[in-house]
mmCIF file with all atom_site columns, C-alpha atoms and ligand atoms in Angstrom:
data_model
loop_
_atom_site.group_PDB
_atom_site.id
_atom_site.type_symbol
_atom_site.label_atom_id
_atom_site.label_alt_id
_atom_site.label_comp_id
_atom_site.label_asym_id
_atom_site.label_entity_id
_atom_site.label_seq_id
_atom_site.pdbx_PDB_ins_code
_atom_site.Cartn_x
_atom_site.Cartn_y
_atom_site.Cartn_z
_atom_site.occupancy
_atom_site.B_iso_or_equiv
_atom_site.pdbx_formal_charge
_atom_site.auth_seq_id
_atom_site.auth_comp_id
_atom_site.auth_asym_id
_atom_site.auth_atom_id
_atom_site.pdbx_PDB_model_num
ATOM   1  C  CA  . MET A 1 1  ? 3.626  -10.605 3.553   1.00 0.00 ? 485 MET A CA  1
ATOM   2  C  CA  . PRO A 1 2  ? 4.432  -14.145 2.465   1.00 0.00 ? 486 PRO A CA  1
ATOM   3  C  CA  . TYR A 1 3  ? 6.312  -13.173 -0.710  1.00 0.00 ? 487 TYR A CA  1
ATOM   4  C  CA  . GLY A 1 4  ? 6.612  -10.345 -3.156  1.00 0.00 ? 488 GLY A CA  1
ATOM   5  C  CA  . CYS A 1 5  ? 7.898  -9.374  -6.573  1.00 0.00 ? 489 CYS A CA  1
ATOM   6  C  CA  . ARG A 1 6  ? 8.512  -5.752  -5.481  1.00 0.00 ? 490 ARG A CA  1
ATOM   7  C  CA  . ARG A 1 7  ? 7.549  -4.676  -8.986  1.00 0.00 ? 491 ARG A CA  1
ATOM   8  C  CA  . GLY A 1 8  ? 3.791  -4.227  -8.775  1.00 0.00 ? 492 GLY A CA  1
ATOM   9  C  CA  . ILE A 1 9  ? 3.024  -7.425  -10.642 1.00 0.00 ? 493 ILE A CA  1
ATOM   10 C  CA  . CYS A 1 10 ? 2.064  -10.197 -8.202  1.00 0.00 ? 494 CYS A CA  1
ATOM   11 C  CA  . PHE A 1 11 ? -0.192 -8.303  -5.742  1.00 0.00 ? 495 PHE A CA  1
ATOM   12 C  CA  . GLY A 1 12 ? 1.205  -10.525 -2.991  1.00 0.00 ? 496 GLY A CA  1
ATOM   13 C  CA  . CYS A 1 13 ? 1.971  -7.432  -0.931  1.00 0.00 ? 497 CYS A CA  1
ATOM   14 C  CA  . LEU A 1 14 ? -1.607 -6.193  -0.559  1.00 0.00 ? 498 LEU A CA  1
ATOM   15 C  CA  . THR A 1 15 ? -2.208 -5.234  3.060   1.00 0.00 ? 499 THR A CA  1
ATOM   16 C  CA  . PRO A 1 16 ? -5.208 -3.420  4.563   1.00 0.00 ? 500 PRO A CA  1
ATOM   17 C  CA  . LEU A 1 17 ? -4.699 0.090   5.857   1.00 0.00 ? 501 LEU A CA  1
ATOM   18 C  CA  . THR A 1 18 ? -5.752 0.448   9.501   1.00 0.00 ? 502 THR A CA  1
ATOM   19 C  CA  . TYR A 1 19 ? -5.327 4.221   9.699   1.00 0.00 ? 503 TYR A CA  1
ATOM   20 C  CA  . GLY A 1 20 ? -3.217 7.014   8.236   1.00 0.00 ? 504 GLY A CA  1
ATOM   21 C  CA  . ARG A 1 21 ? -2.204 8.077   4.758   1.00 0.00 ? 505 ARG A CA  1
ATOM   22 C  CA  . VAL A 1 22 ? -0.217 6.301   2.054   1.00 0.00 ? 506 VAL A CA  1
ATOM   23 C  CA  . ARG A 1 23 ? 1.067  7.690   -1.246  1.00 0.00 ? 507 ARG A CA  1
ATOM   24 C  CA  . ASP A 1 24 ? 1.064  5.556   -4.407  1.00 0.00 ? 508 ASP A CA  1
ATOM   25 C  CA  . LEU A 1 25 ? 4.608  6.037   -5.775  1.00 0.00 ? 509 LEU A CA  1
ATOM   26 C  CA  . ARG A 1 26 ? 3.461  5.542   -9.367  1.00 0.00 ? 510 ARG A CA  1
ATOM   27 C  CA  . THR A 1 27 ? 0.632  8.053   -9.438  1.00 0.00 ? 511 THR A CA  1
ATOM   28 C  CA  . GLY A 1 28 ? 1.183  10.233  -6.371  1.00 0.00 ? 512 GLY A CA  1
ATOM   29 C  CA  . GLU A 1 29 ? -2.387 9.447   -5.314  1.00 0.00 ? 513 GLU A CA  1
ATOM   30 C  CA  . ILE A 1 30 ? -3.067 9.497   -1.562  1.00 0.00 ? 514 ILE A CA  1
ATOM   31 C  CA  . HIS A 1 31 ? -5.001 6.625   0.015   1.00 0.00 ? 515 HIS A CA  1
ATOM   32 C  CA  . ASP A 1 32 ? -6.492 7.194   3.464   1.00 0.00 ? 516 ASP A CA  1
ATOM   33 C  CA  . ARG A 1 33 ? -9.591 5.015   3.749   1.00 0.00 ? 517 ARG A CA  1
ATOM   34 C  CA  . ALA A 1 34 ? -9.432 2.462   6.569   1.00 0.00 ? 518 ALA A CA  1
ATOM   35 C  CA  . GLY A 1 35 ? -9.665 -1.059  5.221   1.00 0.00 ? 519 GLY A CA  1
ATOM   36 C  CA  . GLN A 1 36 ? -8.406 -0.072  1.783   1.00 0.00 ? 520 GLN A CA  1
ATOM   37 C  CA  . MET A 1 37 ? -5.962 -2.616  0.358   1.00 0.00 ? 521 MET A CA  1
ATOM   38 C  CA  . ILE A 1 38 ? -2.511 -1.056  -0.061  1.00 0.00 ? 522 ILE A CA  1
ATOM   39 C  CA  . GLN A 1 39 ? 0.010  -2.349  -2.587  1.00 0.00 ? 523 GLN A CA  1
ATOM   40 C  CA  . THR A 1 40 ? 2.883  -1.912  -0.161  1.00 0.00 ? 524 THR A CA  1
ATOM   41 C  CA  . CYS A 1 41 ? 5.763  -2.405  -2.617  1.00 0.00 ? 525 CYS A CA  1
ATOM   42 C  CA  . LEU A 1 42 ? 4.672  0.645   -4.568  1.00 0.00 ? 526 LEU A CA  1
ATOM   43 C  CA  . SER A 1 43 ? 3.578  2.859   -1.681  1.00 0.00 ? 527 SER A CA  1
ATOM   44 C  CA  . ALA A 1 44 ? 5.193  5.149   0.842   1.00 0.00 ? 528 ALA A CA  1
ATOM   45 C  CA  . ALA A 1 45 ? 3.985  6.544   4.137   1.00 0.00 ? 529 ALA A CA  1
ATOM   46 C  CA  . ALA A 1 46 ? 2.472  10.019  3.898   1.00 0.00 ? 530 ALA A CA  1
ATOM   47 C  CA  . GLY A 1 47 ? 2.455  10.485  7.675   1.00 0.00 ? 531 GLY A CA  1
ATOM   48 C  CA  . PRO A 1 48 ? 1.898  8.216   10.665  1.00 0.00 ? 532 PRO A CA  1
ATOM   49 C  CA  . LEU A 1 49 ? -0.007 5.064   9.705   1.00 0.00 ? 533 LEU A CA  1
ATOM   50 C  CA  . ALA A 1 50 ? -0.701 1.471   10.594  1.00 0.00 ? 534 ALA A CA  1
ATOM   51 C  CA  . LEU A 1 51 ? -1.209 -1.527  8.352   1.00 0.00 ? 535 LEU A CA  1
ATOM   52 C  CA  . ASP A 1 52 ? -3.036 -4.664  9.408   1.00 0.00 ? 536 ASP A CA  1
ATOM   53 C  CA  . ALA A 1 53 ? -0.115 -6.990  8.808   1.00 0.00 ? 537 ALA A CA  1
HETATM 54 S  S1  . LIG B 2 .  ? 5.312  -7.383  -4.150  1.00 0.00 ? 927 LIG B S1  1
HETATM 55 FE FE1 . LIG B 2 .  ? 4.396  -7.936  -5.998  1.00 0.00 ? 927 LIG B FE1 1
HETATM 56 S  S2  . LIG B 2 .  ? 2.918  -6.404  -6.307  1.00 0.00 ? 927 LIG B S2  1
HETATM 57 FE FE2 . LIG B 2 .  ? 3.917  -5.805  -4.518  1.00 0.00 ? 927 LIG B FE2 1
#
């Protein structure tokens, strides 16, 4: 990513999910849809995954 606030404000860290599962650290929600934009500064891996960086 070109830059980032690391606070969930700028959305500069949005990266598409290629495959796998990601947990939103604020809500605990799991995201697993390929192509979904992931806010990487506020997310953690929930298993093996790939992002289209
Ligand atoms: S780095 Fe700013 S929202 Fe993620």
